Amino acid sequence: DQQVKQNSPSLSVQEGRISILNCDYTNSMFDYFLWYKKYPAEGPTFLISISSIKDKNEDGRFTVFLNKSAKHLSLHIVPSQPGDSAVYFCAASGDTDKLIFGTGTRLQVFP
Amino acid sequence: DAGVIQSPRHEVTEMGQEVTLRCKPISGHDYLFWYRQTMMRGLELLIYFNNNVPIDDSGMPEDRFSAKMPNASFSTLKIQPSEPRDSAVYFCATTGGPTYEQYFGPGTRLTVT
């Protein structure tokens, strides 16, 4: 069963607007969450993370929000740029050393 | 550092053949993870090592898959015999300690015909 779910396989956003990528999880033991970005023919690269003791973490144009009661997190990109076009993976971890990844959302930012 | 190195980058083989994928981790990183990426299941963890010791192989699909880490500089993922459903991109990732910010290699795209 998928413990980390990204229900939108793709998202298309105009340059300059906000991109919102969503992620849901089922395991209440998860206490650390990450977003990774992946370009074609490359490995995923770390983007931003959040601990369960926080509900928001911001890094430049990227902000991650965590709603523990809803078991939901989201990544906001403002403003979106064409170079943000990539696949974004949500990941979660709990009491082990491993990450559980979602299926990814392909973001396309058009001019 | 050159980052995580994987070879080959592309592998095309026929069903039933043995396939070996290789990974060289970042020097000093003592955790190594093998993932498989498919459209349906995203990034699946297959197995991970800590200090060259396999810790969790619960994600290995079946006995056809095996992984080794003979030393801190090298790991292999072997599929024998390979099947068309094994076609995917396989990633190796490493991290240096109690952090979840893993560093991924460029991946090996495997096609089994």
PDB file of C-alpha atoms in Angstrom, chain A residues 13-79:
ATOM      1  CA  VAL A  13       1.150  26.523 -14.395  1.00  0.00           C
ATOM      2  CA  GLN A  14       1.852  29.804 -16.120  1.00  0.00           C
ATOM      3  CA  GLU A  15       5.180  31.493 -15.457  1.00  0.00           C
ATOM      4  CA  GLY A  16       4.952  33.944 -12.566  1.00  0.00           C
ATOM      5  CA  ARG A  17       1.958  32.264 -10.953  1.00  0.00           C
ATOM      6  CA  ILE A  18       1.933  30.013  -7.901  1.00  0.00           C
ATOM      7  CA  SER A  19       2.476  26.249  -8.189  1.00  0.00           C
ATOM      8  CA  ILE A  20       0.955  24.103  -5.450  1.00  0.00           C
ATOM      9  CA  LEU A  21       1.947  20.459  -5.238  1.00  0.00           C
ATOM     10  CA  ASN A  22       0.150  18.214  -2.782  1.00  0.00           C
ATOM     11  CA  CYS A  23       1.066  15.098  -0.828  1.00  0.00           C
ATOM     12  CA  ASP A  24      -0.892  12.913   1.590  1.00  0.00           C
ATOM     13  CA  TYR A  25       0.414  10.268   3.969  1.00  0.00           C
ATOM     14  CA  THR A  26      -1.175   7.547   6.032  1.00  0.00           C
ATOM     15  CA  ASN A  27       1.439   6.625   8.645  1.00  0.00           C
ATOM     16  CA  SER A  28       1.079   8.731  11.801  1.00  0.00           C
ATOM     17  CA  MET A  29       4.622   7.711  12.822  1.00  0.00           C
ATOM     18  CA  PHE A  30       6.135   9.851  10.056  1.00  0.00           C
ATOM     19  CA  ASP A  31       7.847  12.862  11.602  1.00  0.00           C
ATOM     20  CA  TYR A  32      10.049  14.265   8.841  1.00  0.00           C
ATOM     21  CA  PHE A  33       9.049  15.182   5.317  1.00  0.00           C
ATOM     22  CA  LEU A  34      11.031  16.178   2.263  1.00  0.00           C
ATOM     23  CA  TRP A  35      10.526  17.318  -1.302  1.00  0.00           C
ATOM     24  CA  TYR A  36      12.859  16.243  -4.078  1.00  0.00           C
ATOM     25  CA  LYS A  37      13.064  17.617  -7.601  1.00  0.00           C
ATOM     26  CA  LYS A  38      13.998  15.505 -10.607  1.00  0.00           C
ATOM     27  CA  TYR A  39      14.989  16.577 -14.106  1.00  0.00           C
ATOM     28  CA  PRO A  40      14.995  14.074 -16.995  1.00  0.00           C
ATOM     29  CA  ALA A  41      18.016  11.750 -17.113  1.00  0.00           C
ATOM     30  CA  GLU A  42      19.189  12.934 -13.688  1.00  0.00           C
ATOM     31  CA  GLY A  43      18.773  11.662 -10.157  1.00  0.00           C
ATOM     32  CA  PRO A  44      16.428  13.402  -7.722  1.00  0.00           C
ATOM     33  CA  THR A  45      17.905  16.311  -5.769  1.00  0.00           C
ATOM     34  CA  PHE A  46      16.844  17.508  -2.351  1.00  0.00           C
ATOM     35  CA  LEU A  47      14.740  20.675  -2.365  1.00  0.00           C
ATOM     36  CA  ILE A  48      13.259  21.409   1.060  1.00  0.00           C
ATOM     37  CA  SER A  49      12.203  19.588   4.220  1.00  0.00           C
ATOM     38  CA  ILE A  50      10.051  20.041   7.298  1.00  0.00           C
ATOM     39  CA  SER A  51       9.946  18.438  10.718  1.00  0.00           C
ATOM     40  CA  SER A  52       6.652  17.495  12.315  1.00  0.00           C
ATOM     41  CA  ILE A  53       7.238  20.033  15.083  1.00  0.00           C
ATOM     42  CA  LYS A  54       6.707  22.789  12.516  1.00  0.00           C
ATOM     43  CA  ASP A  55       3.852  23.625  10.205  1.00  0.00           C
ATOM     44  CA  LYS A  56       5.780  25.743   7.713  1.00  0.00           C
ATOM     45  CA  ASN A  57       9.274  25.998   6.301  1.00  0.00           C
ATOM     46  CA  GLU A  58      10.359  28.556   3.735  1.00  0.00           C
ATOM     47  CA  ASP A  59      13.407  28.729   1.494  1.00  0.00           C
ATOM     48  CA  GLY A  60      13.345  31.485  -1.082  1.00  0.00           C
ATOM     49  CA  ARG A  61      10.581  30.813  -3.594  1.00  0.00           C
ATOM     50  CA  PHE A  62       9.788  27.443  -2.006  1.00  0.00           C
ATOM     51  CA  THR A  63       7.548  26.918   1.028  1.00  0.00           C
ATOM     52  CA  VAL A  64       6.384  23.635   2.484  1.00  0.00           C
ATOM     53  CA  PHE A  65       3.281  23.478   4.660  1.00  0.00           C
ATOM     54  CA  LEU A  66       2.444  20.584   6.971  1.00  0.00           C
ATOM     55  CA  ASN A  67      -1.026  19.811   8.336  1.00  0.00           C
ATOM     56  CA  LYS A  68      -0.522  16.939  10.748  1.00  0.00           C
ATOM     57  CA  SER A  69      -4.179  16.486  11.616  1.00  0.00           C
ATOM     58  CA  ALA A  70      -5.027  16.027   7.947  1.00  0.00           C
ATOM     59  CA  LYS A  71      -1.811  14.096   7.229  1.00  0.00           C
ATOM     60  CA  HIS A  72      -1.201  16.450   4.350  1.00  0.00           C
ATOM     61  CA  LEU A  73       1.683  18.536   3.111  1.00  0.00           C
ATOM     62  CA  SER A  74       2.062  20.869   0.209  1.00  0.00           C
ATOM     63  CA  LEU A  75       4.853  22.597  -1.664  1.00  0.00           C
ATOM     64  CA  HIS A  76       4.283  26.147  -2.874  1.00  0.00           C
ATOM     65  CA  ILE A  77       6.497  27.698  -5.531  1.00  0.00           C
ATOM     66  CA  VAL A  78       6.108  31.456  -5.954  1.00  0.00           C
ATOM     67  CA  PRO A  79       6.702  32.802  -8.523  1.00  0.00           C
TER      68      PRO A  79
END
